[in-house]
Coordinates of N, CA and C in Angstrom, one line a residue:
Chain A
E1 N 70.8 93.0 120.1 CA 70.9 91.6 120.5 C 71.9 90.9 119.7
V2 N 72.8 90.2 120.3 CA 73.9 89.5 119.6 C 73.2 88.3 118.9
Q3 N 73.5 88.1 117.6 CA 73.0 86.9 116.9 C 74.0 86.4 115.9
L4 N 74.1 85.1 115.8 CA 74.9 84.4 114.8 C 73.9 83.6 114.0
A5 N 73.7 83.9 112.7 CA 72.8 83.2 111.8 C 73.6 82.4 110.8
Q6 N 73.3 81.1 110.8 CA 74.1 80.2 109.9 C 73.2 79.8 108.7
S7 N 74.0 79.4 107.7 CA 73.3 79.0 106.4 C 72.6 77.6 106.6
G8 N 71.8 77.2 105.7 CA 71.0 76.1 105.8 C 71.7 74.7 105.7
G9 N 71.0 73.7 106.0 CA 71.6 72.4 105.9 C 71.9 72.0 104.5
I10 N 72.9 71.0 104.4 CA 73.3 70.7 103.1 C 73.6 69.2 103.0
L11 N 73.3 68.6 101.9 CA 73.7 67.2 101.6 C 74.7 67.2 100.5
E12 N 75.8 66.5 100.7 CA 76.9 66.5 99.7 C 77.5 65.1 99.6
Q13 N 78.0 64.8 98.5 CA 78.6 63.5 98.2 C 80.1 63.4 98.8
P14 N 80.5 62.2 99.1 CA 81.9 62.1 99.6 C 82.8 62.5 98.5
G15 N 83.9 63.1 98.9 CA 85.0 63.6 98.0 C 84.7 65.0 97.5
R16 N 83.5 65.5 97.6 CA 83.2 66.9 97.1 C 83.6 67.9 98.2
S17 N 83.3 69.2 97.9 CA 83.6 70.2 98.8 C 82.4 71.0 99.1
L18 N 82.4 71.7 100.2 CA 81.3 72.6 100.6 C 81.7 73.8 101.4
K19 N 80.9 74.8 101.5 CA 81.2 76.0 102.2 C 79.9 76.4 102.9
I20 N 80.0 76.6 104.3 CA 78.9 77.1 105.0 C 79.2 78.4 105.6
S21 N 78.2 79.2 106.0 CA 78.5 80.6 106.5 C 77.8 80.9 107.8
C22 N 78.3 81.9 108.4 CA 77.8 82.4 109.8 C 77.9 83.9 109.7
T23 N 76.7 84.5 109.8 CA 76.6 86.0 109.8 C 76.3 86.5 111.1
G24 N 77.1 87.5 111.6 CA 76.8 88.0 112.9 C 76.1 89.4 112.9
S25 N 75.4 89.7 113.9 CA 74.8 91.0 114.1 C 74.6 91.4 115.5
G26 N 74.4 92.6 115.8 CA 74.2 93.1 117.1 C 75.5 93.3 117.9
F27 N 76.6 93.2 117.3 CA 77.9 93.5 118.0 C 78.9 93.9 117.0
N28 N 80.1 94.4 117.4 CA 81.2 94.8 116.5 C 81.9 93.6 116.0
F29 N 81.4 93.0 115.0 CA 81.8 91.7 114.5 C 83.4 91.6 114.3
G30 N 84.0 92.7 113.8 CA 85.4 92.7 113.5 C 86.3 92.5 114.7
D31 N 85.7 92.8 115.9 CA 86.5 92.7 117.1 C 86.6 91.3 117.7
F32 N 86.0 90.4 117.2 CA 85.9 89.1 117.8 C 86.4 87.9 116.9
A33 N 87.0 87.0 117.6 CA 87.4 85.7 117.0 C 86.1 84.8 116.9
I34 N 86.0 84.1 115.8 CA 84.9 83.2 115.6 C 85.4 81.8 115.5
N35 N 84.8 80.9 116.2 CA 85.1 79.5 116.2 C 84.1 78.6 115.5
W36 N 84.5 77.4 115.0 CA 83.5 76.4 114.6 C 83.7 75.2 115.5
V37 N 82.5 74.7 115.9 CA 82.5 73.5 116.7 C 81.5 72.5 116.1
R38 N 81.8 71.2 116.0 CA 80.9 70.3 115.4 C 80.4 69.2 116.3
Q39 N 79.3 68.6 116.0 CA 78.7 67.6 116.8 C 78.1 66.5 115.9
A40 N 78.8 65.4 115.9 CA 78.3 64.3 115.1 C 77.0 63.7 115.8
P41 N 76.1 63.1 115.0 CA 74.9 62.6 115.6 C 75.1 61.7 116.8
G42 N 74.4 62.1 117.9 CA 74.5 61.4 119.2 C 75.8 61.5 119.9
K43 N 76.7 62.4 119.4 CA 78.0 62.5 120.0 C 78.2 63.9 120.7
G44 N 79.4 64.1 121.3 CA 79.7 65.3 122.0 C 80.2 66.4 121.1
L45 N 80.6 67.5 121.7 CA 81.1 68.7 121.0 C 82.6 68.5 120.6
E46 N 83.0 68.9 119.4 CA 84.4 68.8 119.0 C 84.8 70.1 118.3
W47 N 85.9 70.7 118.8 CA 86.3 72.0 118.3 C 87.0 71.7 116.9
V48 N 86.6 72.6 115.9 CA 87.1 72.5 114.6 C 88.3 73.4 114.4
G49 N 88.1 74.7 114.7 CA 89.1 75.7 114.5 C 88.5 77.1 114.7
F50 N 89.4 78.1 114.6 CA 88.9 79.5 114.7 C 89.7 80.4 113.9
I51 N 89.1 81.6 113.7 CA 89.8 82.7 113.0 C 89.8 83.9 113.9
R52 N 91.0 84.5 114.1 CA 91.1 85.6 115.0 C 90.6 86.9 114.3
S53 N 90.4 87.9 115.1 CA 90.0 89.2 114.6 C 91.2 89.8 113.9
Q54 N 91.0 90.8 113.0 CA 92.1 91.5 112.3 C 93.1 92.1 113.2
T55 N 92.6 92.5 114.4 CA 93.5 93.1 115.4 C 94.6 92.1 115.7
Y56 N 94.3 90.8 115.7 CA 95.3 89.7 115.9 C 95.7 89.0 114.6
G57 N 95.6 89.8 113.5 CA 96.1 89.3 112.3 C 95.1 88.5 111.4
G58 N 93.9 88.2 112.0 CA 93.0 87.4 111.2 C 93.5 86.0 110.9
T59 N 94.4 85.5 111.7 CA 95.0 84.2 111.4 C 94.1 83.1 111.9
T60 N 94.4 81.9 111.5 CA 93.5 80.7 111.8 C 94.3 79.6 112.6
D61 N 93.6 78.9 113.4 CA 94.2 77.7 114.0 C 93.1 76.6 113.9
Y62 N 93.6 75.3 113.8 CA 92.7 74.2 113.6 C 93.0 73.1 114.6
A63 N 92.0 72.3 114.9 CA 92.3 71.1 115.7 C 93.2 70.2 114.8
A64 N 94.1 69.4 115.4 CA 95.1 68.7 114.6 C 94.4 67.8 113.6
S65 N 93.2 67.2 113.9 CA 92.6 66.2 113.0 C 91.9 66.9 111.9
M66 N 91.7 68.3 112.0 CA 91.0 69.0 111.0 C 92.0 69.7 110.0
R67 N 93.3 69.8 110.3 CA 94.2 70.5 109.4 C 94.3 69.8 108.1
G68 N 94.3 70.7 107.0 CA 94.4 70.2 105.7 C 93.1 70.3 104.9
R69 N 92.0 69.7 105.4 CA 90.8 69.7 104.7 C 89.8 70.8 105.1
F70 N 90.1 71.4 106.2 CA 89.2 72.5 106.7 C 89.8 73.8 106.6
S71 N 89.0 74.8 106.2 CA 89.6 76.2 106.0 C 88.5 77.2 106.5
I72 N 88.9 78.1 107.3 CA 88.1 79.2 107.9 C 88.5 80.5 107.3
S73 N 87.6 81.3 106.9 CA 87.9 82.7 106.4 C 86.8 83.6 106.9
R74 N 87.1 84.9 106.8 CA 86.1 85.9 107.2 C 86.1 87.1 106.3
D75 N 84.9 87.7 106.2 CA 84.7 88.9 105.5 C 84.0 89.9 106.4
D76 N 84.8 90.7 107.1 CA 84.2 91.6 108.1 C 83.3 92.7 107.5
S77 N 83.4 93.0 106.2 CA 82.5 93.9 105.5 C 81.1 93.3 105.4
K78 N 81.0 92.0 105.4 CA 79.7 91.3 105.4 C 79.4 90.7 106.7
T79 N 80.2 90.9 107.7 CA 80.1 90.3 109.1 C 79.8 88.8 109.0
T80 N 80.6 88.2 108.2 CA 80.4 86.8 107.9 C 81.7 86.0 108.0
V81 N 81.6 84.8 108.6 CA 82.7 83.8 108.6 C 82.3 82.6 107.9
Y82 N 83.2 82.0 107.2 CA 82.9 80.8 106.4 C 83.8 79.6 106.8
L83 N 83.2 78.4 106.7 CA 83.9 77.2 106.9 C 83.8 76.4 105.6
Q84 N 85.0 76.1 105.0 CA 85.0 75.2 103.8 C 85.6 73.9 104.2
I85 N 85.0 72.8 103.7 CA 85.5 71.5 103.9 C 85.7 70.8 102.6
K86 N 86.9 70.4 102.3 CA 87.3 69.7 101.1 C 87.4 68.2 101.3
G87 N 87.3 67.4 100.2 CA 87.4 66.0 100.3 C 86.5 65.4 101.4
L88 N 85.2 65.7 101.3 CA 84.3 65.3 102.3 C 84.3 63.8 102.6
K89 N 84.2 63.4 103.8 CA 84.1 62.0 104.2 C 82.8 61.8 105.0
S90 N 82.4 60.6 105.1 CA 81.1 60.3 105.8 C 81.2 60.7 107.2
E91 N 82.4 60.6 107.8 CA 82.6 61.0 109.2 C 82.5 62.5 109.5
D92 N 82.4 63.3 108.4 CA 82.2 64.7 108.5 C 80.7 65.1 108.8
T93 N 79.9 64.1 108.7 CA 78.4 64.3 108.9 C 78.3 64.7 110.4
A94 N 77.7 65.9 110.5 CA 77.6 66.5 111.9 C 76.8 67.8 111.8
V95 N 76.4 68.3 112.9 CA 75.9 69.7 113.0 C 77.1 70.6 113.3
Y96 N 77.3 71.6 112.5 CA 78.4 72.5 112.7 C 77.9 73.8 113.2
Y97 N 78.4 74.2 114.4 CA 78.0 75.5 115.0 C 79.2 76.5 114.9
C98 N 78.8 77.8 114.6 CA 79.7 78.8 114.8 C 79.5 79.5 116.2
T99 N 80.5 80.0 116.7 CA 80.4 80.5 118.1 C 81.4 81.7 118.3
R100 N 80.9 82.7 118.9 CA 81.8 83.9 119.2 C 82.7 83.6 120.4
M101 N 83.9 84.0 120.3 CA 84.8 83.8 121.4 C 85.1 85.1 122.1
S102 N 84.8 85.2 123.3 CA 85.2 86.3 124.1 C 86.6 86.0 124.7
G103 N 87.4 87.0 124.9 CA 88.8 86.8 125.4 C 89.7 86.4 124.3
T104 N 91.0 86.3 124.7 CA 92.0 86.0 123.7 C 93.0 85.0 124.1
S105 N 92.8 84.4 125.3 CA 93.8 83.4 125.8 C 93.1 82.4 126.6
G106 N 93.9 81.4 127.0 CA 93.4 80.3 127.9 C 92.9 80.8 129.2
Y107 N 93.3 82.1 129.6 CA 92.9 82.6 130.9 C 91.6 83.4 130.9
D108 N 91.1 83.7 129.7 CA 89.9 84.5 129.7 C 89.0 84.2 128.6
W109 N 89.1 83.0 127.9 CA 88.3 82.7 126.8 C 86.9 82.1 127.2
A110 N 85.9 82.2 126.3 CA 84.6 81.6 126.5 C 83.9 81.7 125.1
F111 N 83.1 80.7 124.8 CA 82.2 80.7 123.7 C 80.9 81.3 124.2
D112 N 80.7 82.6 124.0 CA 79.6 83.2 124.7 C 78.3 83.3 123.9
Y113 N 78.4 83.2 122.6 CA 77.2 83.2 121.7 C 77.4 82.1 120.6
W114 N 76.3 81.4 120.3 CA 76.3 80.3 119.4 C 75.3 80.5 118.3
G115 N 75.7 80.1 117.1 CA 74.7 80.0 116.0 C 73.7 78.9 116.2
Q116 N 72.7 78.8 115.3 CA 71.7 77.7 115.5 C 72.1 76.4 115.0
G117 N 73.3 76.3 114.3 CA 73.8 75.1 113.8 C 73.4 74.8 112.3
T118 N 74.3 74.2 111.6 CA 74.1 73.8 110.2 C 74.3 72.3 110.1
L119 N 73.3 71.6 109.7 CA 73.5 70.1 109.5 C 74.1 69.8 108.2
V120 N 75.3 69.2 108.2 CA 76.0 68.8 107.0 C 75.9 67.2 107.0
T121 N 75.4 66.8 105.9 CA 75.2 65.3 105.7 C 76.1 64.9 104.5
V122 N 77.0 64.0 104.7 CA 77.9 63.5 103.6 C 77.4 62.1 103.3
S123 N 76.9 61.9 102.1 CA 76.3 60.6 101.7 C 76.2 60.5 100.2
A124 N 76.5 59.3 99.7 CA 76.4 59.1 98.3 C 74.9 59.0 97.9
Chain B
Q1 N 98.3 63.5 128.0 CA 97.2 63.2 127.1 C 96.1 64.3 127.3
S2 N 95.7 64.8 126.2 CA 94.7 65.9 126.2 C 93.3 65.4 126.2
V3 N 92.8 65.1 127.3 CA 91.4 64.6 127.4 C 90.7 65.2 128.7
L4 N 89.5 65.6 128.5 CA 88.7 66.0 129.7 C 87.6 64.9 129.9
T5 N 87.6 64.3 131.1 CA 86.8 63.2 131.4 C 85.6 63.6 132.2
Q6 N 84.4 63.2 131.7 CA 83.1 63.4 132.5 C 82.4 62.1 132.6
S7 N 81.6 62.0 133.7 CA 80.8 60.8 133.8 C 79.7 60.9 132.7
P8 N 79.3 59.8 132.0 CA 78.3 59.9 130.9 C 77.0 60.4 131.4
S9 N 76.6 60.0 132.6 CA 75.2 60.4 133.1 C 75.2 60.6 134.5
V10 N 74.2 61.4 134.9 CA 73.9 61.7 136.4 C 72.4 61.9 136.4
S11 N 71.8 61.6 137.6 CA 70.4 61.8 137.7 C 70.1 62.3 139.1
G12 N 68.9 62.9 139.3 CA 68.5 63.4 140.6 C 67.0 63.7 140.5
T13 N 66.4 63.8 141.7 CA 65.0 64.2 141.7 C 64.8 65.7 141.9
A14 N 63.6 66.2 141.6 CA 63.3 67.6 141.7 C 63.6 68.1 143.1
G15 N 64.4 69.2 143.1 CA 64.7 69.9 144.4 C 66.1 69.4 145.0
Q16 N 66.6 68.3 144.4 CA 67.8 67.8 144.9 C 69.0 68.6 144.3
R17 N 70.2 68.3 144.9 CA 71.5 68.9 144.4 C 72.3 67.8 143.8
V18 N 72.8 68.1 142.6 CA 73.7 67.2 141.9 C 75.0 67.9 141.5
T19 N 76.0 67.0 141.3 CA 77.3 67.5 140.9 C 77.8 66.8 139.7
I20 N 78.4 67.5 138.8 CA 79.0 66.9 137.6 C 80.5 67.2 137.6
S21 N 81.3 66.2 137.5 CA 82.7 66.4 137.6 C 83.4 66.4 136.2
C22 N 84.6 67.0 136.1 CA 85.3 67.1 134.9 C 86.8 66.9 135.3
S23 N 87.5 65.9 134.8 CA 88.9 65.6 135.2 C 89.8 65.9 134.0
G24 N 90.8 66.6 134.2 CA 91.8 67.0 133.1 C 93.2 66.7 133.5
S25 N 94.0 67.7 133.1 CA 95.5 67.5 133.4 C 96.1 68.9 133.5
R26 N 97.5 68.8 133.7 CA 98.2 70.1 133.8 C 98.1 71.0 132.6
S27 N 98.0 70.4 131.4 CA 98.0 71.3 130.2 C 96.7 71.9 130.0
N28 N 95.6 71.5 130.7 CA 94.3 72.2 130.4 C 93.7 72.8 131.7
I29 N 93.1 72.0 132.5 CA 92.4 72.5 133.7 C 93.3 73.2 134.7
R30 N 94.5 72.6 135.0 CA 95.4 73.2 136.0 C 95.9 74.5 135.5
S31 N 96.1 74.7 134.2 CA 96.8 75.9 133.7 C 95.8 77.0 133.2
N32 N 94.5 76.6 132.9 CA 93.6 77.5 132.3 C 92.2 77.5 133.0
I33 N 91.4 78.4 132.6 CA 90.1 78.5 133.2 C 89.2 77.4 132.6
V34 N 88.1 77.1 133.3 CA 87.1 76.1 132.8 C 85.8 76.8 132.6
N35 N 85.2 76.4 131.5 CA 83.8 76.9 131.2 C 82.9 75.7 131.1
W36 N 81.6 76.0 131.4 CA 80.6 74.9 131.3 C 79.5 75.3 130.3
Y37 N 79.0 74.4 129.6 CA 77.9 74.7 128.6 C 76.8 73.7 128.8
Q38 N 75.6 74.2 128.7 CA 74.4 73.5 128.8 C 73.7 73.3 127.4
Q39 N 73.4 72.1 127.0 CA 72.8 71.9 125.7 C 71.4 71.2 126.0
L40 N 70.3 71.9 125.8 CA 69.0 71.4 125.9 C 68.7 70.5 124.7
P41 N 67.9 69.6 124.7 CA 67.6 68.7 123.6 C 67.2 69.5 122.3
G42 N 68.0 69.2 121.2 CA 67.7 69.8 119.9 C 68.1 71.2 119.8
T43 N 68.9 71.8 120.7 CA 69.3 73.2 120.6 C 70.8 73.3 120.6
A44 N 71.2 74.5 120.3 CA 72.7 74.8 120.4 C 73.1 74.9 121.8
P45 N 74.4 74.7 122.1 CA 74.9 74.8 123.4 C 74.8 76.3 123.9
K46 N 74.8 76.4 125.2 CA 74.7 77.8 125.8 C 75.7 77.9 126.9
L47 N 76.4 79.0 127.0 CA 77.4 79.2 128.1 C 76.7 79.3 129.4
L48 N 77.1 78.4 130.3 CA 76.4 78.3 131.6 C 77.3 78.9 132.8
I49 N 78.6 78.6 132.7 CA 79.6 79.1 133.7 C 80.9 79.4 132.9
Y50 N 81.5 80.6 133.2 CA 82.8 80.9 132.6 C 83.8 81.3 133.7
S51 N 85.0 81.2 133.3 CA 86.1 81.6 134.3 C 86.0 80.8 135.6
N52 N 85.7 79.5 135.5 CA 85.6 78.5 136.6 C 84.3 78.6 137.4
N53 N 83.9 79.9 137.7 CA 82.8 80.0 138.7 C 81.9 81.2 138.4
Q54 N 82.0 81.8 137.3 CA 81.2 83.0 137.0 C 80.0 82.7 136.1
R55 N 78.8 83.3 136.5 CA 77.6 83.0 135.8 C 77.3 84.2 134.8
P56 N 77.1 83.9 133.5 CA 76.6 85.0 132.6 C 75.3 85.5 133.1
S57 N 74.9 86.7 132.7 CA 73.7 87.3 133.0 C 72.5 86.4 132.6
G58 N 71.6 86.2 133.5 CA 70.4 85.4 133.2 C 70.5 84.0 133.7
V59 N 71.7 83.5 134.0 CA 71.8 82.1 134.5 C 71.5 82.1 136.0
P60 N 70.6 81.3 136.4 CA 70.2 81.3 137.9 C 71.3 80.9 138.8
D61 N 71.3 81.4 140.0 CA 72.4 81.1 141.0 C 72.3 79.7 141.5
R62 N 71.3 78.9 141.0 CA 71.3 77.5 141.3 C 72.5 76.7 140.7
F63 N 73.1 77.4 139.7 CA 74.2 76.8 139.0 C 75.5 77.4 139.5
S64 N 76.5 76.6 139.9 CA 77.7 77.1 140.4 C 78.9 76.2 139.9
G65 N 80.0 76.8 139.8 CA 81.2 76.1 139.3 C 82.4 76.2 140.2
S66 N 83.3 75.2 140.2 CA 84.5 75.3 141.0 C 85.6 74.6 140.3
K67 N 86.8 74.9 140.7 CA 88.0 74.2 140.2 C 89.0 74.0 141.2
S68 N 89.7 72.8 141.2 CA 90.8 72.6 142.1 C 91.8 71.6 141.4
G69 N 93.0 72.1 141.2 CA 94.0 71.3 140.6 C 93.6 71.0 139.2
T70 N 93.6 69.7 138.9 CA 93.2 69.3 137.5 C 91.8 68.8 137.4
S71 N 90.9 69.2 138.3 CA 89.5 68.9 138.2 C 88.6 70.1 138.4
A72 N 87.4 70.0 137.8 CA 86.4 71.0 138.0 C 85.1 70.4 138.2
S73 N 84.2 71.1 138.8 CA 82.9 70.6 139.1 C 81.8 71.7 138.8
L74 N 80.6 71.2 138.4 CA 79.4 72.0 138.2 C 78.4 71.4 139.2
A75 N 77.9 72.3 140.0 CA 76.8 71.9 140.9 C 75.5 72.6 140.5
I76 N 74.5 71.8 140.6 CA 73.1 72.3 140.4 C 72.3 72.0 141.6
S77 N 71.8 73.1 142.2 CA 70.9 72.9 143.4 C 69.5 73.1 143.0
G78 N 68.6 72.7 143.9 CA 67.1 72.9 143.6 C 66.8 72.4 142.2
L79 N 67.1 71.2 141.9 CA 67.0 70.6 140.5 C 65.5 70.8 140.0
Q80 N 65.5 71.2 138.7 CA 64.1 71.4 138.1 C 64.1 70.6 136.8
S81 N 62.9 70.3 136.4 CA 62.7 69.4 135.2 C 63.4 70.1 134.0
E82 N 63.4 71.4 133.9 CA 64.0 72.1 132.8 C 65.5 72.0 132.7
D83 N 66.1 71.5 133.8 CA 67.5 71.4 133.8 C 68.0 70.1 133.1
E84 N 67.0 69.3 132.7 CA 67.4 68.1 132.0 C 68.0 68.4 130.6
A85 N 69.3 68.1 130.5 CA 70.1 68.5 129.4 C 71.5 67.8 129.4
D86 N 72.3 68.0 128.4 CA 73.7 67.6 128.4 C 74.5 68.7 128.8
Y87 N 75.5 68.4 129.7 CA 76.4 69.5 130.2 C 77.8 69.1 129.8
Y88 N 78.5 70.1 129.3 CA 79.9 69.9 128.8 C 80.9 70.9 129.5
C89 N 82.0 70.4 130.0 CA 83.0 71.2 130.5 C 84.0 71.5 129.3
A90 N 84.7 72.6 129.4 CA 85.7 72.9 128.4 C 86.8 73.7 129.0
A91 N 88.0 73.5 128.5 CA 89.2 74.2 128.9 C 90.2 74.3 127.8
W92 N 90.9 75.4 127.8 CA 91.9 75.6 126.8 C 93.1 74.6 127.1
D93 N 93.6 74.0 126.0 CA 94.7 73.0 126.3 C 95.9 73.6 125.6
D94 N 97.0 73.8 126.4 CA 98.2 74.4 125.9 C 98.9 73.5 125.0
S95 N 98.8 72.2 125.1 CA 99.4 71.2 124.2 C 98.8 71.3 122.8
L96 N 97.5 71.5 122.8 CA 96.7 71.5 121.5 C 96.6 72.9 120.9
S97 N 96.9 73.9 121.8 CA 96.7 75.3 121.4 C 95.3 75.6 120.9
G98 N 94.4 75.0 121.7 CA 93.0 75.2 121.3 C 92.1 74.7 122.5
P99 N 90.8 74.9 122.4 CA 89.9 74.4 123.4 C 89.6 73.0 123.3
L100 N 89.4 72.4 124.5 CA 89.1 70.9 124.6 C 87.8 70.8 125.3
F101 N 86.9 70.0 124.8 CA 85.6 69.7 125.5 C 85.6 68.4 126.2
G102 N 84.9 68.3 127.3 CA 84.7 67.0 127.9 C 83.7 66.2 127.0
G103 N 83.5 64.9 127.4 CA 82.6 64.1 126.6 C 81.1 64.4 126.8
G104 N 80.8 65.2 127.8 CA 79.4 65.5 128.1 C 78.8 64.6 129.2
T105 N 77.9 65.2 130.0 CA 77.2 64.4 131.0 C 75.7 64.7 130.8
K106 N 75.0 63.6 130.7 CA 73.5 63.7 130.5 C 72.8 63.7 131.8
L107 N 72.1 64.8 132.1 CA 71.4 64.9 133.4 C 70.0 64.6 133.2
T108 N 69.5 63.6 134.0 CA 68.1 63.2 134.0 C 67.5 63.6 135.3
V109 N 66.3 64.3 135.2 CA 65.6 64.7 136.4 C 64.4 63.7 136.6
L110 N 64.5 62.9 137.6 CA 63.6 61.8 137.8 C 62.2 62.3 138.3

């Protein structure tokens, strides 16, 4: 069974940094790109960014508004992907979901499996 | 402009058929496939429709998707109370080089 298990919720102060994780099981983790999607309280889904599989160089891409403070990395030996956020702002408060991406282009992509979500709260 | 527009809400009675629309542009819906996600209250989103009109294993055939030009639609027939959820369309956007989500449509089953 394909599963994505995320680390627990976290409360952090503005300006600080944090790192959350997403561990996959039940599939060949190294073959898939992993994305992060966030959802602010009462709001819709917003794409954060993704990391490609090593087959495609393990490179990353981010939504324009996320570039600079957000960083995604992966450790395939631990079947884990990480999302680091620096210089936290109150507007970063959201549930962050990791999701597996099937396909490799706009013609065949889909987020087919999702983690349970990690609540990140940024508050003094 | 890279935006996918959905109506904020839609409602229907049990057994009825409802349609949720998603309007985009040349850089997203016209050029790429559309996926739909269902988010039940308090849970993570779930893939409902992929590649415009394909259902993953386990999704009832009451759910169907279509696309024409710069718009896409999700139809739900034989509405059930458990269908009450938020529904999101999503398409890859060539201008953004990444996926774009619609604002979501809240379905209420009366």
